[in-house]
Coordinates of C-alpha atoms in Angstrom, one line a residue:
M331 CA -41.7 -58.2 -70.2
P332 CA -39.2 -60.7 -68.7
K333 CA -40.8 -62.9 -66.0
F334 CA -38.0 -62.4 -63.5
L335 CA -35.1 -60.0 -63.0
E336 CA -31.5 -61.0 -63.4
F337 CA -29.5 -60.6 -60.2
K338 CA -26.8 -58.2 -61.1
I339 CA -25.3 -55.0 -59.7
D340 CA -22.4 -52.7 -60.6
L341 CA -21.0 -51.3 -57.3
D342 CA -18.8 -48.9 -59.1
T343 CA -21.6 -47.1 -60.9
F344 CA -24.4 -47.7 -58.4
I345 CA -24.5 -44.3 -56.7
T346 CA -24.5 -42.5 -60.1
D347 CA -27.2 -44.9 -61.4
L348 CA -29.3 -44.3 -58.3
N349 CA -29.1 -40.6 -58.6
E350 CA -30.1 -40.8 -62.2
R351 CA -33.1 -42.9 -61.3
L352 CA -34.2 -40.6 -58.6
K353 CA -33.9 -37.6 -60.8
T354 CA -36.1 -39.3 -63.4
N355 CA -38.6 -40.3 -60.7
N356 CA -38.8 -36.7 -59.5
E357 CA -39.4 -35.5 -63.0
K358 CA -42.1 -38.1 -63.4
V359 CA -43.9 -37.0 -60.2
K360 CA -44.0 -33.4 -61.6
T361 CA -45.4 -34.7 -64.9
L362 CA -48.1 -36.8 -63.1
L363 CA -49.1 -33.9 -60.9
A364 CA -49.4 -31.6 -63.9
Q365 CA -52.2 -33.7 -65.3
K366 CA -55.6 -31.9 -65.2
N367 CA -57.8 -34.9 -64.7
K368 CA -56.0 -37.2 -62.3
T369 CA -57.4 -40.7 -61.8
Y370 CA -56.3 -43.9 -60.2
A371 CA -55.2 -45.3 -63.6
N372 CA -53.2 -42.3 -64.8
F373 CA -51.8 -41.2 -61.4
V374 CA -51.8 -43.8 -58.6
K375 CA -50.8 -46.8 -60.7
P376 CA -47.8 -45.1 -62.4
L377 CA -46.6 -43.9 -59.0
Q378 CA -46.9 -47.4 -57.5
M379 CA -45.0 -48.9 -60.3
M380 CA -42.3 -46.2 -60.1
D381 CA -41.7 -47.3 -56.5
E382 CA -41.8 -50.9 -57.5
Y383 CA -39.1 -50.5 -60.2
L384 CA -36.9 -48.5 -57.7
E385 CA -37.2 -51.5 -55.3
H386 CA -36.1 -53.8 -58.1
F387 CA -33.0 -51.7 -58.5
F388 CA -32.1 -51.1 -54.9
T389 CA -32.8 -54.6 -53.4
P390 CA -29.7 -56.3 -54.9
L391 CA -27.5 -53.8 -53.0
S392 CA -29.2 -54.2 -49.6
H393 CA -29.2 -58.0 -50.2
L394 CA -25.6 -58.2 -51.1
N395 CA -24.6 -56.0 -48.2
S396 CA -26.3 -58.6 -45.9
V397 CA -25.0 -61.8 -47.5
N398 CA -21.6 -60.9 -49.0
N399 CA -20.6 -57.9 -46.8
T400 CA -17.4 -56.3 -47.9
D401 CA -15.7 -52.9 -47.5
K402 CA -17.1 -52.0 -50.9
T403 CA -20.7 -53.0 -50.2
Q404 CA -20.5 -51.2 -46.9
E405 CA -19.2 -48.0 -48.6
V406 CA -21.8 -48.0 -51.4
Y407 CA -24.7 -49.0 -49.1
S408 CA -23.7 -46.3 -46.5
E409 CA -23.5 -43.7 -49.2
S410 CA -26.8 -44.7 -50.7
L411 CA -28.8 -44.6 -47.5
P412 CA -29.1 -40.8 -47.0
I413 CA -29.8 -40.4 -50.7
I414 CA -32.7 -42.9 -50.8
T415 CA -34.0 -41.8 -47.4
E416 CA -34.1 -38.2 -48.4
Y417 CA -35.9 -39.1 -51.7
S418 CA -38.4 -41.3 -49.9
T419 CA -39.1 -38.7 -47.1
V420 CA -39.6 -35.8 -49.5
L421 CA -42.0 -38.0 -51.6
S422 CA -43.9 -39.1 -48.5
Q423 CA -44.4 -35.5 -47.4
N424 CA -45.5 -34.2 -50.8
I425 CA -48.7 -32.4 -50.0
E426 CA -49.9 -32.3 -53.6
I427 CA -49.6 -36.1 -53.9
Y428 CA -51.5 -36.4 -50.6
K429 CA -54.3 -34.1 -51.7
T430 CA -54.5 -35.9 -55.0
Y431 CA -54.9 -39.3 -53.3
K432 CA -57.7 -37.9 -51.1
E433 CA -59.4 -36.5 -54.2
I434 CA -59.2 -39.7 -56.1
D435 CA -60.4 -41.6 -53.1
E436 CA -63.5 -39.4 -52.9
N437 CA -64.1 -39.1 -56.7
E438 CA -63.8 -42.8 -57.5
K439 CA -65.0 -44.5 -54.3
N440 CA -67.9 -46.1 -56.2
T441 CA -65.8 -47.5 -59.1
L442 CA -62.5 -48.7 -57.5
N443 CA -62.2 -52.3 -56.4
Y444 CA -61.2 -53.3 -52.8
E445 CA -57.5 -53.7 -53.7
Q446 CA -57.3 -50.1 -55.1
K447 CA -59.3 -48.7 -52.2
R448 CA -56.8 -50.4 -49.8
V449 CA -53.9 -48.8 -51.7
L450 CA -55.4 -45.4 -51.3
E451 CA -56.3 -46.0 -47.6
L452 CA -52.8 -47.1 -46.7
N453 CA -51.1 -44.3 -48.7
I454 CA -53.2 -41.6 -47.1
Q455 CA -52.4 -43.0 -43.7
H456 CA -48.7 -43.2 -44.7
F457 CA -48.7 -39.6 -45.8
E458 CA -50.3 -38.5 -42.6
L459 CA -47.8 -40.6 -40.5
S460 CA -45.0 -38.9 -42.6
G461 CA -46.2 -35.4 -41.8
A462 CA -47.3 -34.5 -45.3
H463 CA -50.0 -32.2 -43.9
L464 CA -47.6 -30.3 -41.6
D465 CA -45.7 -27.0 -42.1
E466 CA -42.5 -26.9 -44.1
K467 CA -40.2 -26.3 -41.1
T468 CA -41.6 -29.5 -39.4
K469 CA -41.4 -31.5 -42.6
Q470 CA -37.7 -30.5 -43.0
R471 CA -37.0 -31.6 -39.4
L472 CA -38.7 -34.9 -40.0
Q473 CA -36.7 -35.4 -43.1
E474 CA -33.5 -34.8 -41.1
I475 CA -34.6 -37.3 -38.5
N476 CA -35.4 -40.0 -41.1
I477 CA -32.0 -39.6 -42.7
K478 CA -30.2 -39.8 -39.4
K479 CA -32.3 -42.8 -38.2
S480 CA -31.4 -44.8 -41.3
E481 CA -27.7 -44.0 -40.9
L482 CA -27.7 -45.0 -37.2
S483 CA -29.6 -48.2 -37.9
N484 CA -27.1 -49.2 -40.5
N485 CA -24.2 -48.4 -38.2
F486 CA -25.8 -50.4 -35.4
S487 CA -26.1 -53.4 -37.8
Q488 CA -22.6 -53.0 -39.1
N489 CA -21.1 -52.7 -35.7
L490 CA -22.8 -55.9 -34.7
L491 CA -21.6 -57.8 -37.8
D492 CA -18.0 -56.5 -37.4
A493 CA -17.9 -57.6 -33.7
T494 CA -19.3 -61.0 -34.6
N495 CA -16.8 -61.5 -37.4
E496 CA -13.8 -60.3 -35.4
Y497 CA -14.1 -62.6 -32.4
E498 CA -12.3 -66.0 -32.3
Y499 CA -11.7 -68.4 -29.4
I500 CA -9.0 -70.9 -29.9
I501 CA -9.0 -74.2 -28.0
E502 CA -5.8 -76.2 -27.8
N503 CA -6.8 -78.9 -25.4
K504 CA -8.8 -81.7 -27.1
K505 CA -10.5 -82.5 -23.8
D506 CA -12.3 -79.2 -24.0
V507 CA -14.2 -80.2 -27.1
E508 CA -15.1 -83.7 -25.9
G509 CA -18.9 -84.2 -25.9
L510 CA -19.4 -81.9 -28.9
P511 CA -21.1 -83.4 -32.0
Q512 CA -18.5 -84.8 -34.4
S513 CA -19.7 -82.5 -37.2
D514 CA -19.2 -79.4 -35.0
I515 CA -15.7 -80.6 -34.0
A516 CA -14.8 -81.1 -37.7
T517 CA -16.0 -77.6 -38.5
A518 CA -13.9 -76.1 -35.7
E519 CA -10.8 -78.1 -36.2
F520 CA -7.8 -76.6 -38.0
D521 CA -4.0 -77.2 -38.2
D522 CA -1.6 -74.7 -36.8
D523 CA 2.0 -75.7 -37.7
G524 CA 1.2 -79.4 -37.2
V525 CA -0.8 -78.9 -34.0
T526 CA -4.5 -79.6 -34.1
K527 CA -6.5 -76.7 -32.6
Y528 CA -10.2 -75.8 -32.6
K529 CA -11.7 -72.4 -33.4
F530 CA -15.0 -71.2 -32.1
T531 CA -16.7 -67.9 -33.1
L532 CA -19.8 -65.9 -32.4
Q533 CA -21.4 -67.1 -35.7
M534 CA -24.5 -68.9 -34.6
P535 CA -23.7 -72.5 -35.6
S536 CA -20.3 -72.3 -33.8
Y537 CA -21.5 -70.4 -30.8
I538 CA -24.6 -72.6 -30.1
A539 CA -22.5 -75.8 -30.5
Y540 CA -20.2 -74.9 -27.6
M541 CA -22.8 -73.3 -25.4
T542 CA -24.9 -76.5 -25.8
Y543 CA -22.3 -79.2 -25.6
G544 CA -19.1 -77.7 -24.3
K545 CA -18.1 -79.2 -20.9
N546 CA -15.6 -76.4 -19.9
A547 CA -17.7 -73.8 -18.0
K548 CA -14.9 -71.2 -18.2
I549 CA -14.9 -71.4 -22.0
R550 CA -18.7 -71.2 -22.0
E551 CA -18.6 -68.1 -19.9
E552 CA -15.9 -66.6 -22.1
L553 CA -18.0 -67.2 -25.2
Y554 CA -21.2 -66.0 -23.5
K555 CA -19.5 -62.8 -22.3
A556 CA -18.1 -62.1 -25.7
Y557 CA -21.5 -62.6 -27.2
V558 CA -23.5 -60.4 -24.8
T559 CA -20.9 -57.6 -24.8
R560 CA -20.6 -57.2 -28.6
A561 CA -20.6 -53.7 -30.1
P562 CA -20.6 -51.5 -26.9
Q563 CA -20.5 -48.5 -29.2
N564 CA -24.1 -49.3 -30.0
A565 CA -25.2 -47.9 -26.6
E566 CA -24.7 -44.4 -27.9
I567 CA -26.6 -45.2 -31.1
I568 CA -29.5 -46.5 -29.0
D569 CA -29.7 -43.3 -27.0
E570 CA -29.7 -41.2 -30.2
L571 CA -32.3 -43.4 -32.0
L572 CA -34.7 -43.3 -29.0
S573 CA -34.4 -39.5 -28.8
L574 CA -35.0 -39.1 -32.5
K575 CA -38.0 -41.5 -32.5
D576 CA -39.5 -39.7 -29.6
E577 CA -39.1 -36.3 -31.2
M578 CA -40.5 -37.6 -34.5
S579 CA -43.6 -39.0 -32.8
K580 CA -44.3 -35.8 -31.0
L581 CA -43.9 -33.7 -34.2
L582 CA -46.5 -36.0 -35.8
G583 CA -49.0 -35.5 -32.9
F584 CA -48.4 -38.7 -30.9
D585 CA -47.5 -38.9 -27.2
N586 CA -44.7 -41.4 -27.9
Y587 CA -43.2 -43.8 -30.5
A588 CA -45.3 -46.8 -29.3
Q589 CA -48.5 -44.9 -30.0
Y590 CA -47.1 -43.9 -33.5
S591 CA -46.2 -47.5 -34.2
L592 CA -49.7 -48.8 -33.3
A593 CA -51.4 -46.4 -35.7
S594 CA -50.7 -48.9 -38.5
K595 CA -51.0 -52.2 -36.6
M596 CA -53.8 -54.6 -35.6
A597 CA -53.5 -53.9 -31.8
E598 CA -55.7 -51.0 -30.7
D599 CA -53.6 -49.2 -28.1
E600 CA -50.7 -49.4 -25.6
K601 CA -52.9 -50.8 -22.8
T602 CA -54.0 -53.7 -25.1
V603 CA -50.5 -54.7 -26.0
L604 CA -49.1 -54.5 -22.5
G605 CA -52.2 -56.3 -21.1
F606 CA -51.7 -59.1 -23.7
L607 CA -48.1 -59.5 -22.8
D608 CA -48.7 -59.4 -19.1
D609 CA -51.4 -62.1 -19.3
L610 CA -48.9 -64.4 -21.0
V611 CA -46.2 -63.7 -18.4
Q612 CA -48.6 -64.6 -15.6
N613 CA -49.8 -67.7 -17.4
S614 CA -46.2 -68.9 -18.0
K615 CA -44.4 -68.0 -14.8
T616 CA -45.4 -70.9 -12.6
Q617 CA -44.5 -73.5 -15.2
A618 CA -41.2 -71.7 -16.0
K619 CA -40.2 -71.8 -12.3
K620 CA -40.8 -75.6 -12.3
E621 CA -38.8 -76.0 -15.5
L622 CA -35.8 -74.2 -14.0
Q623 CA -35.9 -76.3 -10.8
E624 CA -35.6 -79.4 -13.0
V625 CA -32.5 -78.0 -14.7
Q626 CA -31.0 -76.8 -11.4
K627 CA -31.3 -80.3 -9.9
I628 CA -28.7 -81.7 -12.4
A629 CA -26.3 -78.8 -12.1
P630 CA -23.5 -79.2 -9.6
S631 CA -23.7 -75.5 -8.5
Q632 CA -26.0 -72.5 -8.8
L633 CA -27.0 -72.1 -12.5
Q634 CA -25.5 -69.2 -14.4
S635 CA -26.7 -67.7 -17.6
F636 CA -23.9 -69.4 -19.5
D637 CA -24.9 -72.8 -18.0
T638 CA -28.5 -73.1 -19.0
A639 CA -28.1 -74.3 -22.6
Y640 CA -25.5 -77.0 -21.5
Y641 CA -27.5 -78.4 -18.5
S642 CA -30.8 -78.1 -20.4
E643 CA -29.4 -80.3 -23.1
I644 CA -28.3 -82.9 -20.5
L645 CA -31.8 -82.8 -18.9
K646 CA -33.4 -83.1 -22.3
K647 CA -31.4 -86.3 -23.0
E648 CA -32.3 -87.7 -19.6
K649 CA -36.0 -86.8 -19.7
Y650 CA -36.8 -87.7 -23.3
D651 CA -33.8 -90.0 -24.1
I652 CA -33.2 -87.6 -27.0
D653 CA -29.8 -86.7 -28.4
E654 CA -30.0 -83.9 -31.0
E655 CA -26.9 -85.1 -32.7
E656 CA -28.6 -88.4 -33.5
Y657 CA -31.1 -86.5 -35.6
R658 CA -28.8 -84.5 -37.7
P659 CA -27.9 -87.3 -40.2
Y660 CA -31.7 -87.3 -41.0
F661 CA -31.7 -83.6 -41.7
E662 CA -29.2 -83.2 -44.5
Q663 CA -29.7 -79.8 -45.9
Q664 CA -30.7 -80.6 -49.5
S665 CA -32.9 -83.4 -48.4
V666 CA -34.7 -81.0 -46.0
V667 CA -35.1 -78.4 -48.8
D668 CA -36.5 -81.0 -51.2
G669 CA -38.8 -82.4 -48.5
T670 CA -40.1 -78.9 -47.6
F671 CA -41.0 -78.5 -51.3
K672 CA -42.7 -81.9 -51.3
F673 CA -44.7 -81.0 -48.2
L674 CA -45.8 -77.7 -49.8
N675 CA -46.8 -79.5 -52.9
K676 CA -49.0 -81.9 -51.0
L677 CA -50.5 -79.1 -48.8
F678 CA -51.0 -76.4 -51.4
G679 CA -50.2 -77.9 -54.8
I680 CA -47.0 -75.8 -55.3
R681 CA -44.2 -77.3 -57.5
F682 CA -40.6 -76.1 -57.3
I683 CA -38.3 -76.4 -60.4
K684 CA -34.6 -75.6 -60.0
V685 CA -33.3 -72.7 -62.2
D686 CA -29.9 -72.7 -63.8
E687 CA -28.6 -69.1 -63.3
K688 CA -25.6 -67.3 -61.8
L689 CA -26.2 -65.7 -58.4
W690 CA -24.2 -63.8 -55.8
D691 CA -22.6 -67.0 -54.3
N692 CA -22.1 -70.5 -55.6
K693 CA -24.1 -71.9 -52.7
A694 CA -27.2 -69.8 -53.6
I695 CA -29.9 -71.5 -55.7
S696 CA -33.1 -70.3 -57.4
Y697 CA -36.3 -72.2 -58.0
D698 CA -39.4 -71.4 -60.1
L699 CA -42.8 -72.0 -58.4
Y700 CA -45.7 -73.4 -60.2
L701 CA -49.3 -73.4 -58.9
D702 CA -51.9 -75.4 -60.8
E703 CA -49.2 -75.9 -63.4
K704 CA -48.9 -72.2 -64.0
L705 CA -45.5 -70.3 -63.4
T706 CA -46.2 -68.2 -60.4
A707 CA -43.0 -66.9 -58.7
R708 CA -39.3 -67.4 -58.2
L709 CA -37.5 -68.2 -54.9
Y710 CA -33.8 -67.6 -54.1
L711 CA -32.3 -69.7 -51.3
D712 CA -29.0 -68.8 -49.6
L713 CA -28.8 -71.1 -46.6
E714 CA -25.2 -71.6 -45.3
A715 CA -23.2 -69.5 -42.8
R716 CA -20.1 -67.8 -44.1
K717 CA -17.9 -64.9 -43.1
G718 CA -19.3 -61.6 -44.3
K719 CA -22.9 -62.8 -44.0
R720 CA -25.2 -61.2 -41.4
G721 CA -26.3 -63.7 -38.7
G722 CA -29.9 -65.0 -38.3
A723 CA -32.5 -65.9 -40.9
W724 CA -34.8 -63.8 -43.0
M725 CA -37.1 -63.5 -46.0
H726 CA -36.8 -60.4 -48.2
N727 CA -39.1 -59.7 -51.1
W728 CA -37.9 -58.5 -54.4
Q729 CA -40.6 -58.4 -57.1
S730 CA -44.3 -58.3 -56.1
H731 CA -47.1 -59.8 -58.0
C732 CA -49.1 -57.1 -59.8
R733 CA -50.3 -55.7 -63.1
N734 CA -48.3 -52.8 -64.4
E735 CA -49.5 -49.6 -66.2
N736 CA -50.1 -51.6 -69.3
A737 CA -52.0 -54.3 -67.5
E738 CA -49.1 -56.8 -68.0
E739 CA -48.7 -59.3 -65.2
Q740 CA -45.5 -59.2 -63.1
L741 CA -44.7 -62.3 -61.1
A742 CA -43.3 -62.3 -57.5
S743 CA -39.9 -63.2 -56.3
A744 CA -38.3 -63.5 -52.8
F745 CA -35.1 -64.4 -51.0
V746 CA -34.8 -66.8 -48.1
V747 CA -31.6 -66.5 -46.2
C748 CA -30.4 -68.7 -43.3
N749 CA -27.1 -69.5 -41.5
F750 CA -27.0 -73.3 -41.5
P751 CA -23.7 -75.2 -41.0
A752 CA -21.6 -74.9 -44.1
S753 CA -21.2 -77.9 -46.4
S754 CA -17.9 -79.0 -48.0
D755 CA -16.7 -81.8 -50.3
E756 CA -15.9 -83.8 -47.1
N757 CA -18.8 -82.9 -44.9
P758 CA -22.5 -82.4 -45.8
S759 CA -24.5 -79.7 -44.1
L760 CA -26.4 -81.5 -41.4
L761 CA -29.1 -79.5 -39.7
R762 CA -30.4 -79.4 -36.2
H763 CA -34.2 -79.8 -35.9
D764 CA -34.3 -76.1 -34.9
D765 CA -32.8 -75.3 -38.3
V766 CA -35.6 -77.2 -40.0
V767 CA -38.1 -75.1 -38.0
T768 CA -36.3 -72.0 -39.1
L769 CA -36.5 -73.0 -42.8
F770 CA -40.2 -73.7 -42.5
H771 CA -40.7 -70.3 -40.8
E772 CA -38.9 -68.3 -43.5
M773 CA -40.7 -70.3 -46.2
G774 CA -43.9 -69.3 -44.6
H775 CA -43.0 -65.7 -45.2
A776 CA -41.8 -66.5 -48.7
I777 CA -45.0 -68.2 -49.9
H778 CA -47.1 -65.5 -48.3
H779 CA -45.3 -63.0 -50.6
M780 CA -45.0 -65.2 -53.7
L781 CA -48.5 -66.8 -53.9
S782 CA -50.4 -63.5 -53.7
S783 CA -52.8 -63.0 -56.7
V784 CA -53.3 -59.3 -55.9
N785 CA -52.9 -56.9 -58.8
E786 CA -51.8 -53.8 -56.9
N787 CA -48.1 -54.2 -55.9
E788 CA -48.4 -52.0 -52.7
V789 CA -50.8 -54.5 -51.2
S790 CA -49.6 -57.6 -52.8
G791 CA -47.8 -60.4 -50.9
V792 CA -46.4 -59.1 -47.6
N793 CA -46.8 -55.5 -48.7
G794 CA -49.5 -53.7 -46.8
V795 CA -49.9 -56.4 -44.2
E796 CA -50.1 -55.1 -40.6
W797 CA -46.7 -55.5 -38.8
D798 CA -48.3 -57.4 -35.9
A799 CA -49.8 -59.9 -38.4
V800 CA -46.9 -60.4 -40.8
E801 CA -45.5 -63.3 -38.7
F802 CA -48.8 -65.2 -38.9
P803 CA -48.0 -67.2 -42.1
S804 CA -44.4 -67.9 -41.0
Q805 CA -45.4 -69.2 -37.6
F806 CA -48.3 -71.2 -39.1
L807 CA -45.9 -73.1 -41.4
E808 CA -43.2 -73.7 -38.9
N809 CA -45.6 -75.6 -36.6
F810 CA -45.7 -78.4 -39.2
A811 CA -42.0 -79.2 -38.7
Y812 CA -43.0 -81.4 -35.7
E813 CA -45.8 -83.3 -37.4
P814 CA -45.0 -87.0 -38.1
K815 CA -46.7 -87.0 -41.5
V816 CA -44.6 -84.0 -42.6
L817 CA -41.3 -85.2 -41.1
K818 CA -41.5 -88.5 -43.0
Q819 CA -41.5 -86.5 -46.3
F820 CA -37.8 -85.6 -45.8
A821 CA -36.2 -86.9 -42.6
I822 CA -34.1 -89.6 -44.4
H823 CA -30.6 -90.7 -43.2
H824 CA -28.1 -89.2 -45.6
K825 CA -25.9 -92.3 -45.6
I826 CA -28.2 -95.3 -45.3
G827 CA -31.4 -93.9 -46.8
E828 CA -33.5 -94.8 -43.8
V829 CA -36.7 -92.8 -43.1
I830 CA -36.6 -91.5 -39.6
P831 CA -38.1 -94.1 -37.2
D832 CA -41.4 -93.5 -35.5
E833 CA -39.7 -93.7 -32.1
M834 CA -37.4 -90.9 -32.9
I835 CA -40.3 -88.7 -34.1
E836 CA -42.3 -89.5 -30.9
K837 CA -39.3 -88.3 -28.8
L838 CA -39.0 -85.2 -30.9
V839 CA -42.7 -84.4 -30.5
R840 CA -42.6 -85.1 -26.8
S841 CA -39.6 -82.8 -26.3
K842 CA -41.1 -80.0 -28.5
N843 CA -42.3 -78.0 -25.5
F844 CA -39.3 -78.7 -23.3
L845 CA -38.7 -75.6 -21.3
S846 CA -41.4 -73.9 -23.4
A847 CA -42.6 -71.7 -20.5
S848 CA -39.0 -70.5 -20.0
G849 CA -38.7 -69.7 -23.7
M850 CA -42.0 -67.9 -23.6
L851 CA -40.8 -65.7 -20.7
R852 CA -37.6 -64.8 -22.5
Q853 CA -39.5 -63.7 -25.6
L854 CA -42.0 -61.7 -23.4
E855 CA -39.0 -60.0 -21.8
F856 CA -37.8 -58.8 -25.2
S857 CA -41.3 -57.7 -26.2
I858 CA -42.1 -55.8 -23.0
F859 CA -38.6 -54.2 -23.0
D860 CA -39.1 -53.1 -26.6
F861 CA -42.6 -51.7 -26.0
K862 CA -42.0 -49.9 -22.7
L863 CA -38.7 -48.5 -24.1
H864 CA -40.8 -46.7 -26.7
T865 CA -43.6 -45.4 -24.4
K866 CA -41.5 -42.6 -23.0
P867 CA -37.9 -41.2 -23.4
H868 CA -35.1 -43.3 -22.1
A869 CA -31.4 -42.5 -22.2
K870 CA -28.1 -43.9 -20.9
D871 CA -28.6 -45.9 -17.6
E872 CA -32.4 -45.6 -17.9
V873 CA -32.3 -48.2 -20.8
Q874 CA -30.5 -50.8 -18.6
N875 CA -32.6 -49.9 -15.6
L876 CA -35.8 -50.6 -17.5
L877 CA -34.5 -53.9 -18.6
N878 CA -33.4 -54.8 -15.1
E879 CA -36.8 -53.9 -13.8
I880 CA -38.6 -56.1 -16.4
R881 CA -36.2 -59.0 -15.6
K882 CA -37.5 -59.0 -12.0
E883 CA -40.6 -60.5 -13.5
T884 CA -39.3 -62.5 -16.4
A885 CA -35.7 -63.6 -15.7
L886 CA -35.6 -66.5 -13.3
I887 CA -31.8 -66.6 -13.3
K888 CA -29.9 -63.4 -12.4
T889 CA -28.4 -61.9 -15.5
P890 CA -24.7 -60.8 -15.2
S891 CA -24.2 -57.1 -14.9
Y892 CA -21.9 -57.1 -17.9
N893 CA -24.7 -58.4 -20.1
K894 CA -25.7 -55.6 -22.5
F895 CA -28.3 -57.5 -24.5
Q896 CA -29.7 -54.3 -25.9
N897 CA -26.6 -53.5 -27.9
G898 CA -27.3 -56.5 -30.0
F899 CA -31.1 -56.2 -30.3
A900 CA -31.0 -55.6 -34.0
H901 CA -34.6 -56.4 -34.5
I902 CA -35.7 -53.1 -33.0
F903 CA -32.6 -50.9 -33.6
A904 CA -31.6 -52.0 -37.1
G905 CA -34.8 -53.8 -38.3
G906 CA -38.5 -52.9 -38.4
Y907 CA -39.6 -54.2 -35.1
A908 CA -39.3 -51.0 -32.9
A909 CA -42.4 -51.0 -30.6
G910 CA -43.5 -54.0 -32.5
Y911 CA -41.5 -57.0 -31.2
Y912 CA -44.7 -58.1 -29.4
S913 CA -45.9 -58.9 -33.0
Y914 CA -44.4 -62.4 -32.8
K915 CA -46.7 -63.4 -29.9
W916 CA -49.6 -61.5 -31.3
A917 CA -49.4 -63.3 -34.6
E918 CA -48.7 -66.6 -32.9
V919 CA -52.3 -66.5 -31.6
L920 CA -53.5 -66.4 -35.1
S921 CA -51.1 -69.1 -36.4
A922 CA -51.8 -71.5 -33.5
D923 CA -55.5 -71.1 -34.0
A924 CA -55.4 -71.9 -37.8
F925 CA -52.8 -74.6 -37.3
F926 CA -54.9 -76.7 -35.0
N927 CA -57.8 -76.6 -37.4
V928 CA -55.6 -78.0 -40.2
I929 CA -54.3 -80.7 -37.8
D930 CA -57.8 -81.7 -36.7
E931 CA -58.7 -82.0 -40.4
G932 CA -55.9 -84.5 -41.2
I933 CA -53.3 -82.0 -42.7
F934 CA -53.3 -83.1 -46.3
E935 CA -57.1 -83.6 -46.4
S936 CA -57.7 -80.2 -44.7
N937 CA -60.3 -77.8 -46.1
T938 CA -58.8 -75.1 -43.8
A939 CA -55.5 -75.5 -45.6
Q940 CA -57.1 -74.8 -49.0
K941 CA -59.0 -71.9 -47.6
Y942 CA -55.8 -70.6 -46.1
L943 CA -54.2 -70.6 -49.5
D944 CA -57.2 -69.0 -51.1
I945 CA -57.8 -66.3 -48.5
V946 CA -54.6 -65.5 -46.6
L947 CA -51.8 -66.4 -49.1
N948 CA -53.7 -65.2 -52.2
G949 CA -55.0 -62.2 -50.3
G950 CA -51.7 -60.5 -49.4
G951 CA -52.3 -57.1 -47.7
A952 CA -55.3 -56.1 -49.8
K953 CA -57.6 -56.6 -46.8
S954 CA -56.8 -56.2 -43.1
M955 CA -55.5 -59.5 -41.5
K956 CA -58.4 -59.2 -39.0
E957 CA -60.8 -59.4 -41.9
L958 CA -58.9 -62.2 -43.6
F959 CA -58.6 -64.3 -40.4
H960 CA -62.4 -63.9 -39.8
A961 CA -63.1 -65.1 -43.3
L962 CA -60.8 -68.1 -42.7
M963 CA -62.0 -69.2 -39.3
Q964 CA -65.5 -67.6 -39.2
R965 CA -64.8 -66.3 -35.7
E966 CA -62.3 -64.1 -33.6
P967 CA -58.9 -65.6 -32.7
N968 CA -58.7 -67.8 -29.6
P969 CA -55.6 -66.8 -27.4
S970 CA -55.8 -70.1 -25.4
N971 CA -54.6 -72.0 -28.5
L972 CA -51.2 -70.3 -28.1
L973 CA -50.8 -71.7 -24.6
R974 CA -52.0 -75.1 -25.9
L975 CA -49.4 -75.0 -28.7
S976 CA -46.7 -74.2 -26.2
G977 CA -47.8 -76.9 -23.7
I978 CA -48.4 -74.3 -21.0
N979 CA -51.1 -75.1 -18.5
K980 CA -52.9 -72.2 -17.0

């Protein structure tokens, strides 16, 4: 079998091909169920691989719709969602498959290995959370809900992307761009009938540039207002999604969606999650207030939401004598990528070899990964912002490491997508240090998926990992982006070839936790809002009222009434984080704990780093992360290390 798939897709025939595949799959399910003596080998494994091959087929469409969004990709993706959702829902509610899994679990419990037992455990749980054991009328309603939810989530995401792409703010007065980094000015500059003008958008590199460095407060407010009022039509989608999730949860026997969500996570119950978040709020608030007072002192008037990034940058320069623009020449995109690979080679022994293949965009590049000189996985990078590309950064898995029905090894592959400043023949892509942190974060996800040695695809790599633990490997890796030993691997001036001076690294490290308590409060605001939103039904003004109530504890600057943050909260309304946004902080406890062990052991000489590769990265989702973490650290997680990492004093 070929080691890796070729990235190709025919949008014209996709729906026909999808329907044919699903028809074949449904026939295969009937054939498998008709067997008299069903075993793990002749029933579970073929079903697993059937889903894996469907993922191989469908992923290029969802990926293309995110990175090269066009009317055609939208049309095909929107048409495919109800088809794939109905298929998945019917399969997940098939009582005969559910009964067979339980029988195999009972009959072969003494002969199955721990990976196979985990597959059965998670599948039985999944069937029960899908309502497989319920009556036909209830299952039909759950199917309708799932189809509608997928449609609404897609619409939410598309509305946000359209609103982001449509907005432009044109600046004609050169004075209004004074103070911005030269590279950002060059990106914004365009010629309009012989007149030089500057275009700013709601794409992240452009938006952040003006909000951080733009002197004109009116323009900052205009951009801010445009950003926080995007996609007002999403308010109705939120109401409908919340109603459907609540109905679904109650049909499945849960009090609310938060309770349903926790059934497959590390956190035990609602009280545990809200207590965890509240403790962090109380530990962060005093320091956050002091941080805000410092920013307020340098502002000429009462701080507004659209002022904080601008005056914070001024304070950061004053306090640490640090100018982010001075760092960007040291973080040329390709140099950072190569340096990240070098760091991972020294830490884990991974080698990255560039592959010559045609992909979806000429800026996308693929690399083969070798571990112990053995070909292990393939990585696809698409790092630059462009029109038609969804904002933010993410990792998406494609193939998962496993052995198929014939015991042949399949290697893993994954995409890492970012929105860094675009390069051109005239201007290289120079990153902010925050961009470097982002790349490390997504690479942490990618190697978690790609380095798994698990042989069952449903618990290989990121598959099967509890949602509130899945950020552990990404956060673990991103912490190294501030370490001097690591920065010296790749922070090299793109023009003069100079390695970043120690003094600049020291400033960067000292400024790492600048306004960290304020940042902590902001993330906690998102987490508490998400979780409480899903503990009981909310609709219309109740959604905004809940957010306003939470902000009394978490927002130290009064938020403008026009701010409709929730309409852009894609993580929970178009992603997988509903009643799970707290996972970032939950996992950060694990990552901070493991990170400090590696630091204390000298990074590249660390035994913990090797154990992390062997236990966590190789282990995938075949064991609970609670079990893997205990095997790594030989103890329970220590929450105080999260505060230590953030520079927050109790």
